[in-house]
Amino acid sequence: MIDTIGTEVAEGEERMRLDVEHGIGVLTLCRPDRLNAWSWESTRQLGLMADRIRFDDTVRVVLLRAEGRAFCAGIDVTAPGGGITGRSGAERTRNYYEGIRWAHERFAAFARLPQPVVAAVQGYCLGFGFELALMADLRIAADDAVFALPEAQLGVAVDAGGDLRIARDAGAGWAKYLALTGRRIDAAKAERLGLVQEVVPVGELAAAARATAASIAANAPLAVQGIKRAVDAYADAAMAGALERAAMTAALTLTSEDAREGYAAKAARRSADFGGR
C-alpha cells in the first residue's frame, strides 16, 4: 500500500489539482490517459485537497470535474499498492479492513466539507467513479454519461458507500438493483431516479456546472453551509454505521477466491465462475 501519512505530492504523480476562481474551488481529476481511474494514492490526495479546501474562506463552493472523455472509470487495478498483503488470510482481511476504513475517513472529509460540492460528470462514471460523484451534493451530467456499480460482477462488495447513497437518494430497491446486477444506466435514467439533478448536452456541461456552482457561491456562505449541514444530518443519519459494515464486507470479499476469479475473468474477457469462497 502507498504511504498514507505524507502530505506532499510528487511532481508528475498528481491525480487531481485545485484552482480557485471567483469563489469556486475547481477540483479536477487530471489523469485522462487512465480515464481518471482511482487508486489508494488518489484517495490520499483527495483527503489533502479536502483539508486545503475546508479552511479556505475564498472557496464558497467546490466544482468537481474531470479531464478527458470519462469522469472516472473505476479502480485502477495496475496502480502501485493495489493489492494488500498479509501473513495469513485473517491478517490480510484485517489489513484490507483498516485500509478501507482509512479511505472512508478521507472520503468523509470530502463529503462533509462545509462548502457544497457540485459534480460535473461526463462519459464513464463507473464503480468508484460513481461513488465519488455520489459524495457530491449536486450532480450535473452530460447526456453521454454512463453510471454503474459493477463490483459484484468482480466478486467484491461496494466499498465506498455508493449503494448506501443510492438507497438514500433513490430508494433501497434501486440501490439493490444497481449494485446486485452491475447494470449500466444512462444519464436520463439517473436523472429520473434522482441521482442526477440536471442533464445537458456534452458541449454544455462545463458551462452548466459552473453556472450552478456560481449561483451557490453568490449566496450567503453561513446560510449555505448551514443548509448543507442540516440536510446531511437528516439524510445521512444512519450512514456511519452502514459504512462500518460496508468496510468489513469489502475486506472479506476482496480477500475471497471469488474476487480472484472475478478479476481473472475480466482480464481474460470471459464469464466468471463464482463458488462463494
PDB file of C-alpha atoms in Angstrom:
ATOM      1  CA  MET A   1       0.000   0.000   0.000  1.00  0.00           C
ATOM      2  CA  ILE A   2       1.190   3.550  -0.630  1.00  0.00           C
ATOM      3  CA  ASP A   3       2.403   5.947   2.047  1.00  0.00           C
ATOM      4  CA  THR A   4      -0.785   7.101   3.741  1.00  0.00           C
ATOM      5  CA  ILE A   5       0.879   9.655   6.019  1.00  0.00           C
ATOM      6  CA  GLY A   6       2.744  12.023   3.692  1.00  0.00           C
ATOM      7  CA  THR A   7       1.329  15.429   2.821  1.00  0.00           C
ATOM      8  CA  GLU A   8       3.337  16.020  -0.350  1.00  0.00           C
ATOM      9  CA  VAL A   9       2.517  15.036  -3.928  1.00  0.00           C
ATOM     10  CA  ALA A  10       5.465  14.127  -6.142  1.00  0.00           C
ATOM     11  CA  GLU A  11       5.749  16.017  -9.425  1.00  0.00           C
ATOM     12  CA  GLY A  12       4.060  14.037 -12.170  1.00  0.00           C
ATOM     13  CA  GLU A  13       2.013  11.989  -9.689  1.00  0.00           C
ATOM     14  CA  GLU A  14      -0.899  14.407  -9.395  1.00  0.00           C
ATOM     15  CA  ARG A  15      -4.284  12.688  -9.517  1.00  0.00           C
ATOM     16  CA  MET A  16      -6.142  15.969  -9.137  1.00  0.00           C
ATOM     17  CA  ARG A  17      -5.496  19.685  -8.983  1.00  0.00           C
ATOM     18  CA  LEU A  18      -7.249  22.597  -7.308  1.00  0.00           C
ATOM     19  CA  ASP A  19      -7.792  26.046  -8.812  1.00  0.00           C
ATOM     20  CA  VAL A  20      -9.754  28.777  -7.043  1.00  0.00           C
ATOM     21  CA  GLU A  21     -11.686  31.128  -9.312  1.00  0.00           C
ATOM     22  CA  HIS A  22     -14.249  33.717  -8.162  1.00  0.00           C
ATOM     23  CA  GLY A  23     -15.239  31.793  -5.038  1.00  0.00           C
ATOM     24  CA  ILE A  24     -15.309  28.429  -6.830  1.00  0.00           C
ATOM     25  CA  GLY A  25     -12.744  25.781  -5.930  1.00  0.00           C
ATOM     26  CA  VAL A  26     -12.374  23.814  -9.166  1.00  0.00           C
ATOM     27  CA  LEU A  27     -11.151  20.315  -8.270  1.00  0.00           C
ATOM     28  CA  THR A  28     -10.128  18.499 -11.442  1.00  0.00           C
ATOM     29  CA  LEU A  29      -9.339  14.796 -11.862  1.00  0.00           C
ATOM     30  CA  CYS A  30      -6.357  15.052 -14.183  1.00  0.00           C
ATOM     31  CA  ARG A  31      -5.322  11.626 -15.465  1.00  0.00           C
ATOM     32  CA  PRO A  32      -7.350  11.435 -18.682  1.00  0.00           C
ATOM     33  CA  ASP A  33      -4.949   8.895 -20.198  1.00  0.00           C
ATOM     34  CA  ARG A  34      -6.063   6.467 -17.429  1.00  0.00           C
ATOM     35  CA  LEU A  35      -9.714   7.558 -17.689  1.00  0.00           C
ATOM     36  CA  ASN A  36      -9.100   9.099 -14.249  1.00  0.00           C
ATOM     37  CA  ALA A  37      -9.067   5.628 -12.700  1.00  0.00           C
ATOM     38  CA  TRP A  38      -8.887   5.647  -8.904  1.00  0.00           C
ATOM     39  CA  SER A  39      -6.182   4.339  -6.544  1.00  0.00           C
ATOM     40  CA  TRP A  40      -5.037   4.493  -2.914  1.00  0.00           C
ATOM     41  CA  GLU A  41      -2.906   7.479  -3.933  1.00  0.00           C
ATOM     42  CA  SER A  42      -5.983   9.209  -5.377  1.00  0.00           C
ATOM     43  CA  THR A  43      -7.701   8.715  -2.033  1.00  0.00           C
ATOM     44  CA  ARG A  44      -4.745  10.207  -0.165  1.00  0.00           C
ATOM     45  CA  GLN A  45      -4.719  13.247  -2.443  1.00  0.00           C
ATOM     46  CA  LEU A  46      -8.492  13.701  -2.095  1.00  0.00           C
ATOM     47  CA  GLY A  47      -8.011  13.911   1.674  1.00  0.00           C
ATOM     48  CA  LEU A  48      -5.246  16.503   1.238  1.00  0.00           C
ATOM     49  CA  MET A  49      -7.435  18.590  -1.052  1.00  0.00           C
ATOM     50  CA  ALA A  50     -10.368  18.375   1.363  1.00  0.00           C
ATOM     51  CA  ASP A  51      -8.188  19.673   4.189  1.00  0.00           C
ATOM     52  CA  ARG A  52      -6.982  22.540   1.998  1.00  0.00           C
ATOM     53  CA  ILE A  53     -10.488  23.499   0.854  1.00  0.00           C
ATOM     54  CA  ARG A  54     -12.093  23.260   4.287  1.00  0.00           C
ATOM     55  CA  PHE A  55     -10.217  26.187   5.791  1.00  0.00           C
ATOM     56  CA  ASP A  56     -10.005  28.342   2.657  1.00  0.00           C
ATOM     57  CA  ASP A  57     -12.623  31.068   3.113  1.00  0.00           C
ATOM     58  CA  THR A  58     -12.132  32.143  -0.514  1.00  0.00           C
ATOM     59  CA  VAL A  59     -13.783  28.858  -1.571  1.00  0.00           C
ATOM     60  CA  ARG A  60     -17.555  29.105  -1.251  1.00  0.00           C
ATOM     61  CA  VAL A  61     -18.401  26.100  -3.421  1.00  0.00           C
ATOM     62  CA  VAL A  62     -16.455  23.217  -4.992  1.00  0.00           C
ATOM     63  CA  LEU A  63     -16.812  22.218  -8.635  1.00  0.00           C
ATOM     64  CA  LEU A  64     -15.659  18.601  -9.067  1.00  0.00           C
ATOM     65  CA  ARG A  65     -14.830  17.865 -12.691  1.00  0.00           C
ATOM     66  CA  ALA A  66     -12.597  15.639 -14.782  1.00  0.00           C
ATOM     67  CA  GLU A  67     -10.402  15.974 -17.833  1.00  0.00           C
ATOM     68  CA  GLY A  68     -10.916  13.790 -20.876  1.00  0.00           C
ATOM     69  CA  ARG A  69     -13.762  11.624 -22.079  1.00  0.00           C
ATOM     70  CA  ALA A  70     -14.511   9.937 -18.739  1.00  0.00           C
ATOM     71  CA  PHE A  71     -15.274  11.248 -15.271  1.00  0.00           C
ATOM     72  CA  CYS A  72     -13.742   8.180 -13.597  1.00  0.00           C
ATOM     73  CA  ALA A  73     -13.819   4.644 -14.993  1.00  0.00           C
ATOM     74  CA  GLY A  74     -13.365   2.965 -11.608  1.00  0.00           C
ATOM     75  CA  ILE A  75     -10.440   1.458  -9.750  1.00  0.00           C
ATOM     76  CA  ASP A  76      -7.001   1.419 -11.378  1.00  0.00           C
ATOM     77  CA  VAL A  77      -6.003  -2.228 -10.860  1.00  0.00           C
ATOM     78  CA  THR A  78      -2.495  -1.501 -12.195  1.00  0.00           C
ATOM     79  CA  ALA A  79      -1.708   1.196  -9.595  1.00  0.00           C
ATOM     80  CA  PRO A  80       1.084   0.550  -7.033  1.00  0.00           C
ATOM     81  CA  GLY A  81      -0.171  -0.788  -3.718  1.00  0.00           C
ATOM     82  CA  GLY A  82      -3.403  -2.015  -5.267  1.00  0.00           C
ATOM     83  CA  GLY A  83      -3.210  -5.385  -3.560  1.00  0.00           C
ATOM     84  CA  ILE A  84      -2.858  -5.553   0.221  1.00  0.00           C
ATOM     85  CA  THR A  85      -0.875  -8.452   1.628  1.00  0.00           C
ATOM     86  CA  GLY A  86      -0.717 -10.299   4.950  1.00  0.00           C
ATOM     87  CA  ARG A  87       0.959 -13.302   6.540  1.00  0.00           C
ATOM     88  CA  SER A  88      -2.368 -15.122   6.730  1.00  0.00           C
ATOM     89  CA  GLY A  89      -5.854 -14.819   5.331  1.00  0.00           C
ATOM     90  CA  ALA A  90      -7.046 -13.299   8.593  1.00  0.00           C
ATOM     91  CA  GLU A  91      -4.260 -10.709   8.666  1.00  0.00           C
ATOM     92  CA  ARG A  92      -4.824  -9.799   5.018  1.00  0.00           C
ATOM     93  CA  THR A  93      -8.540  -9.318   5.704  1.00  0.00           C
ATOM     94  CA  ARG A  94      -7.716  -7.156   8.727  1.00  0.00           C
ATOM     95  CA  ASN A  95      -5.290  -5.082   6.650  1.00  0.00           C
ATOM     96  CA  TYR A  96      -7.903  -4.553   3.938  1.00  0.00           C
ATOM     97  CA  TYR A  97     -10.453  -3.596   6.593  1.00  0.00           C
ATOM     98  CA  GLU A  98      -8.139  -0.966   8.084  1.00  0.00           C
ATOM     99  CA  GLY A  99      -7.200   0.289   4.627  1.00  0.00           C
ATOM    100  CA  ILE A 100     -10.833   0.726   3.671  1.00  0.00           C
ATOM    101  CA  ARG A 101     -11.614   2.446   6.976  1.00  0.00           C
ATOM    102  CA  TRP A 102      -8.690   4.810   6.298  1.00  0.00           C
ATOM    103  CA  ALA A 103     -10.166   5.519   2.848  1.00  0.00           C
ATOM    104  CA  HIS A 104     -13.613   6.123   4.362  1.00  0.00           C
ATOM    105  CA  GLU A 105     -12.105   8.773   6.634  1.00  0.00           C
ATOM    106  CA  ARG A 106     -10.683  10.630   3.606  1.00  0.00           C
ATOM    107  CA  PHE A 107     -13.962  10.326   1.718  1.00  0.00           C
ATOM    108  CA  ALA A 108     -15.832  11.650   4.770  1.00  0.00           C
ATOM    109  CA  ALA A 109     -13.534  14.678   4.910  1.00  0.00           C
ATOM    110  CA  PHE A 110     -14.536  15.405   1.311  1.00  0.00           C
ATOM    111  CA  ALA A 111     -18.257  14.573   1.594  1.00  0.00           C
ATOM    112  CA  ARG A 112     -18.558  16.612   4.818  1.00  0.00           C
ATOM    113  CA  LEU A 113     -16.830  19.733   3.555  1.00  0.00           C
ATOM    114  CA  PRO A 114     -18.669  22.822   4.809  1.00  0.00           C
ATOM    115  CA  GLN A 115     -18.775  24.067   1.217  1.00  0.00           C
ATOM    116  CA  PRO A 116     -21.279  22.391  -1.147  1.00  0.00           C
ATOM    117  CA  VAL A 117     -19.806  20.248  -3.933  1.00  0.00           C
ATOM    118  CA  VAL A 118     -21.186  20.261  -7.485  1.00  0.00           C
ATOM    119  CA  ALA A 119     -20.023  17.346  -9.667  1.00  0.00           C
ATOM    120  CA  ALA A 120     -19.835  17.678 -13.469  1.00  0.00           C
ATOM    121  CA  VAL A 121     -19.955  14.167 -14.941  1.00  0.00           C
ATOM    122  CA  GLN A 122     -19.204  13.060 -18.479  1.00  0.00           C
ATOM    123  CA  GLY A 123     -18.617   9.680 -20.076  1.00  0.00           C
ATOM    124  CA  TYR A 124     -17.861   6.677 -17.908  1.00  0.00           C
ATOM    125  CA  CYS A 125     -18.772   7.110 -14.242  1.00  0.00           C
ATOM    126  CA  LEU A 126     -18.239   3.549 -13.045  1.00  0.00           C
ATOM    127  CA  GLY A 127     -17.540   1.838  -9.755  1.00  0.00           C
ATOM    128  CA  PHE A 128     -15.645   4.206  -7.542  1.00  0.00           C
ATOM    129  CA  GLY A 129     -16.221   6.989 -10.061  1.00  0.00           C
ATOM    130  CA  PHE A 130     -19.963   6.661  -9.440  1.00  0.00           C
ATOM    131  CA  GLU A 131     -19.357   6.543  -5.691  1.00  0.00           C
ATOM    132  CA  LEU A 132     -17.240   9.707  -5.842  1.00  0.00           C
ATOM    133  CA  ALA A 133     -19.922  11.550  -7.800  1.00  0.00           C
ATOM    134  CA  LEU A 134     -22.493  10.458  -5.213  1.00  0.00           C
ATOM    135  CA  MET A 135     -20.383  12.100  -2.481  1.00  0.00           C
ATOM    136  CA  ALA A 136     -21.096  15.460  -4.115  1.00  0.00           C
ATOM    137  CA  ASP A 137     -24.126  17.478  -3.056  1.00  0.00           C
ATOM    138  CA  LEU A 138     -25.368  18.071  -6.614  1.00  0.00           C
ATOM    139  CA  ARG A 139     -24.635  16.301  -9.893  1.00  0.00           C
ATOM    140  CA  ILE A 140     -24.849  17.775 -13.395  1.00  0.00           C
ATOM    141  CA  ALA A 141     -24.377  15.139 -16.084  1.00  0.00           C
ATOM    142  CA  ALA A 142     -23.608  15.267 -19.773  1.00  0.00           C
ATOM    143  CA  ASP A 143     -26.005  13.278 -21.912  1.00  0.00           C
ATOM    144  CA  ASP A 144     -23.211  10.808 -22.715  1.00  0.00           C
ATOM    145  CA  ALA A 145     -22.657   9.887 -19.045  1.00  0.00           C
ATOM    146  CA  VAL A 146     -22.917   6.222 -18.092  1.00  0.00           C
ATOM    147  CA  PHE A 147     -23.270   5.086 -14.478  1.00  0.00           C
ATOM    148  CA  ALA A 148     -22.751   1.663 -12.892  1.00  0.00           C
ATOM    149  CA  LEU A 149     -21.623  -0.202  -9.781  1.00  0.00           C
ATOM    150  CA  PRO A 150     -20.047  -3.327 -11.346  1.00  0.00           C
ATOM    151  CA  GLU A 151     -18.286  -4.593  -8.196  1.00  0.00           C
ATOM    152  CA  ALA A 152     -20.430  -7.712  -7.703  1.00  0.00           C
ATOM    153  CA  GLN A 153     -19.502  -8.823 -11.225  1.00  0.00           C
ATOM    154  CA  LEU A 154     -15.894  -8.939  -9.997  1.00  0.00           C
ATOM    155  CA  GLY A 155     -16.724 -10.777  -6.786  1.00  0.00           C
ATOM    156  CA  VAL A 156     -16.335  -7.827  -4.407  1.00  0.00           C
ATOM    157  CA  ALA A 157     -18.665  -5.592  -2.419  1.00  0.00           C
ATOM    158  CA  VAL A 158     -19.312  -1.892  -2.985  1.00  0.00           C
ATOM    159  CA  ASP A 159     -16.779  -0.420  -0.572  1.00  0.00           C
ATOM    160  CA  ALA A 160     -17.157   3.382  -0.548  1.00  0.00           C
ATOM    161  CA  GLY A 161     -20.854   3.694   0.236  1.00  0.00           C
ATOM    162  CA  GLY A 162     -22.191   4.232  -3.267  1.00  0.00           C
ATOM    163  CA  ASP A 163     -25.012   1.725  -2.802  1.00  0.00           C
ATOM    164  CA  LEU A 164     -25.916   3.363   0.522  1.00  0.00           C
ATOM    165  CA  ARG A 165     -26.108   6.802  -1.074  1.00  0.00           C
ATOM    166  CA  ILE A 166     -28.274   5.426  -3.887  1.00  0.00           C
ATOM    167  CA  ALA A 167     -30.596   3.932  -1.253  1.00  0.00           C
ATOM    168  CA  ARG A 168     -30.749   7.348   0.396  1.00  0.00           C
ATOM    169  CA  ASP A 169     -31.456   9.259  -2.828  1.00  0.00           C
ATOM    170  CA  ALA A 170     -33.385   6.771  -4.987  1.00  0.00           C
ATOM    171  CA  GLY A 171     -34.606   4.089  -2.554  1.00  0.00           C
ATOM    172  CA  ALA A 172     -33.394   0.685  -1.407  1.00  0.00           C
ATOM    173  CA  GLY A 173     -34.851  -1.123  -4.404  1.00  0.00           C
ATOM    174  CA  TRP A 174     -32.827   0.867  -6.911  1.00  0.00           C
ATOM    175  CA  ALA A 175     -29.707   0.570  -4.749  1.00  0.00           C
ATOM    176  CA  LYS A 176     -30.065  -3.211  -4.787  1.00  0.00           C
ATOM    177  CA  TYR A 177     -30.943  -3.291  -8.471  1.00  0.00           C
ATOM    178  CA  LEU A 178     -27.834  -1.364  -9.497  1.00  0.00           C
ATOM    179  CA  ALA A 179     -25.401  -2.941  -7.018  1.00  0.00           C
ATOM    180  CA  LEU A 180     -26.641  -6.547  -7.357  1.00  0.00           C
ATOM    181  CA  THR A 181     -26.813  -6.588 -11.167  1.00  0.00           C
ATOM    182  CA  GLY A 182     -23.963  -4.223 -12.030  1.00  0.00           C
ATOM    183  CA  ARG A 183     -26.057  -2.915 -14.917  1.00  0.00           C
ATOM    184  CA  ARG A 184     -25.290   0.435 -16.501  1.00  0.00           C
ATOM    185  CA  ILE A 185     -27.756   3.285 -16.699  1.00  0.00           C
ATOM    186  CA  ASP A 186     -27.629   6.397 -18.847  1.00  0.00           C
ATOM    187  CA  ALA A 187     -27.822   9.992 -17.675  1.00  0.00           C
ATOM    188  CA  ALA A 188     -31.540  10.306 -18.436  1.00  0.00           C
ATOM    189  CA  LYS A 189     -32.389   7.355 -16.201  1.00  0.00           C
ATOM    190  CA  ALA A 190     -30.062   8.598 -13.474  1.00  0.00           C
ATOM    191  CA  GLU A 191     -31.959  11.897 -13.576  1.00  0.00           C
ATOM    192  CA  ARG A 192     -35.323  10.127 -13.318  1.00  0.00           C
ATOM    193  CA  LEU A 193     -34.063   8.264 -10.246  1.00  0.00           C
ATOM    194  CA  GLY A 194     -32.947  11.482  -8.591  1.00  0.00           C
ATOM    195  CA  LEU A 195     -29.257  10.552  -8.739  1.00  0.00           C
ATOM    196  CA  VAL A 196     -28.565  13.443 -11.123  1.00  0.00           C
ATOM    197  CA  GLN A 197     -30.148  16.883 -10.821  1.00  0.00           C
ATOM    198  CA  GLU A 198     -29.671  18.045 -14.422  1.00  0.00           C
ATOM    199  CA  VAL A 199     -28.681  16.534 -17.784  1.00  0.00           C
ATOM    200  CA  VAL A 200     -27.231  18.707 -20.553  1.00  0.00           C
ATOM    201  CA  PRO A 201     -25.526  18.135 -23.918  1.00  0.00           C
ATOM    202  CA  VAL A 202     -21.845  17.263 -23.638  1.00  0.00           C
ATOM    203  CA  GLY A 203     -20.748  20.600 -25.040  1.00  0.00           C
ATOM    204  CA  GLU A 204     -22.761  22.477 -22.423  1.00  0.00           C
ATOM    205  CA  LEU A 205     -21.601  20.545 -19.344  1.00  0.00           C
ATOM    206  CA  ALA A 206     -18.783  22.856 -18.275  1.00  0.00           C
ATOM    207  CA  ALA A 207     -20.928  25.995 -18.544  1.00  0.00           C
ATOM    208  CA  ALA A 208     -23.962  24.440 -16.853  1.00  0.00           C
ATOM    209  CA  ALA A 209     -21.983  23.055 -13.916  1.00  0.00           C
ATOM    210  CA  ARG A 210     -20.091  26.299 -13.457  1.00  0.00           C
ATOM    211  CA  ALA A 211     -23.328  28.300 -13.556  1.00  0.00           C
ATOM    212  CA  THR A 212     -24.803  26.137 -10.800  1.00  0.00           C
ATOM    213  CA  ALA A 213     -21.633  26.487  -8.722  1.00  0.00           C
ATOM    214  CA  ALA A 214     -21.602  30.256  -9.291  1.00  0.00           C
ATOM    215  CA  SER A 215     -25.206  30.614  -8.142  1.00  0.00           C
ATOM    216  CA  ILE A 216     -24.287  28.871  -4.880  1.00  0.00           C
ATOM    217  CA  ALA A 217     -21.111  30.942  -4.465  1.00  0.00           C
ATOM    218  CA  ALA A 218     -23.180  34.126  -4.791  1.00  0.00           C
ATOM    219  CA  ASN A 219     -25.301  33.246  -1.756  1.00  0.00           C
ATOM    220  CA  ALA A 220     -24.503  33.895   1.919  1.00  0.00           C
ATOM    221  CA  PRO A 221     -21.794  31.389   2.993  1.00  0.00           C
ATOM    222  CA  LEU A 222     -23.081  30.876   6.541  1.00  0.00           C
ATOM    223  CA  ALA A 223     -26.594  30.167   5.271  1.00  0.00           C
ATOM    224  CA  VAL A 224     -25.354  27.861   2.504  1.00  0.00           C
ATOM    225  CA  GLN A 225     -23.138  25.850   4.833  1.00  0.00           C
ATOM    226  CA  GLY A 226     -25.825  25.632   7.484  1.00  0.00           C
ATOM    227  CA  ILE A 227     -28.341  24.315   4.950  1.00  0.00           C
ATOM    228  CA  LYS A 228     -25.887  21.656   3.798  1.00  0.00           C
ATOM    229  CA  ARG A 229     -25.194  20.527   7.365  1.00  0.00           C
ATOM    230  CA  ALA A 230     -28.867  20.345   8.258  1.00  0.00           C
ATOM    231  CA  VAL A 231     -29.873  18.342   5.180  1.00  0.00           C
ATOM    232  CA  ASP A 232     -26.917  15.978   5.591  1.00  0.00           C
ATOM    233  CA  ALA A 233     -27.709  15.431   9.281  1.00  0.00           C
ATOM    234  CA  TYR A 234     -31.163  14.227   8.266  1.00  0.00           C
ATOM    235  CA  ALA A 235     -30.250  12.311   5.098  1.00  0.00           C
ATOM    236  CA  ASP A 236     -27.109  10.603   6.463  1.00  0.00           C
ATOM    237  CA  ALA A 237     -28.368   9.720   9.949  1.00  0.00           C
ATOM    238  CA  ALA A 238     -27.565   6.003   9.501  1.00  0.00           C
ATOM    239  CA  MET A 239     -24.553   6.397   7.201  1.00  0.00           C
ATOM    240  CA  ALA A 240     -21.706   5.923   9.719  1.00  0.00           C
ATOM    241  CA  GLY A 241     -22.892   2.526  10.944  1.00  0.00           C
ATOM    242  CA  ALA A 242     -23.687   1.340   7.427  1.00  0.00           C
ATOM    243  CA  LEU A 243     -20.224   2.352   6.187  1.00  0.00           C
ATOM    244  CA  GLU A 244     -18.607   0.388   9.013  1.00  0.00           C
ATOM    245  CA  ARG A 245     -20.478  -2.710   7.871  1.00  0.00           C
ATOM    246  CA  ALA A 246     -19.544  -1.959   4.259  1.00  0.00           C
ATOM    247  CA  ALA A 247     -15.844  -1.811   5.203  1.00  0.00           C
ATOM    248  CA  MET A 248     -15.938  -5.287   6.741  1.00  0.00           C
ATOM    249  CA  THR A 249     -17.926  -6.775   3.856  1.00  0.00           C
ATOM    250  CA  ALA A 250     -15.498  -5.239   1.356  1.00  0.00           C
ATOM    251  CA  ALA A 251     -12.483  -6.592   3.264  1.00  0.00           C
ATOM    252  CA  LEU A 252     -13.936 -10.111   3.313  1.00  0.00           C
ATOM    253  CA  THR A 253     -14.837 -10.104  -0.377  1.00  0.00           C
ATOM    254  CA  LEU A 254     -11.554  -8.542  -1.510  1.00  0.00           C
ATOM    255  CA  THR A 255      -9.676 -11.453   0.078  1.00  0.00           C
ATOM    256  CA  SER A 256     -12.038 -14.131  -1.280  1.00  0.00           C
ATOM    257  CA  GLU A 257     -11.408 -16.691  -4.009  1.00  0.00           C
ATOM    258  CA  ASP A 258     -14.375 -15.193  -5.841  1.00  0.00           C
ATOM    259  CA  ALA A 259     -12.570 -11.857  -6.139  1.00  0.00           C
ATOM    260  CA  ARG A 260      -9.513 -13.588  -7.581  1.00  0.00           C
ATOM    261  CA  GLU A 261     -11.741 -15.375 -10.092  1.00  0.00           C
ATOM    262  CA  GLY A 262     -13.669 -12.196 -10.928  1.00  0.00           C
ATOM    263  CA  TYR A 263     -10.595 -10.138 -11.765  1.00  0.00           C
ATOM    264  CA  ALA A 264      -9.014 -13.044 -13.693  1.00  0.00           C
ATOM    265  CA  ALA A 265     -12.196 -13.478 -15.718  1.00  0.00           C
ATOM    266  CA  LYS A 266     -12.360  -9.790 -16.534  1.00  0.00           C
ATOM    267  CA  ALA A 267      -8.719  -9.764 -17.659  1.00  0.00           C
ATOM    268  CA  ALA A 268      -9.364 -12.822 -19.855  1.00  0.00           C
ATOM    269  CA  ARG A 269     -12.665 -11.400 -21.157  1.00  0.00           C
ATOM    270  CA  ARG A 270     -14.609 -14.479 -20.070  1.00  0.00           C
ATOM    271  CA  SER A 271     -17.537 -15.148 -17.767  1.00  0.00           C
ATOM    272  CA  ALA A 272     -16.621 -15.619 -14.120  1.00  0.00           C
ATOM    273  CA  ASP A 273     -17.380 -18.900 -12.335  1.00  0.00           C
ATOM    274  CA  PHE A 274     -18.046 -17.906  -8.731  1.00  0.00           C
ATOM    275  CA  GLY A 275     -18.068 -20.541  -6.000  1.00  0.00           C
ATOM    276  CA  GLY A 276     -18.913 -18.487  -2.949  1.00  0.00           C
ATOM    277  CA  ARG A 277     -15.497 -18.997  -1.376  1.00  0.00           C
TER     278      ARG A 277
END
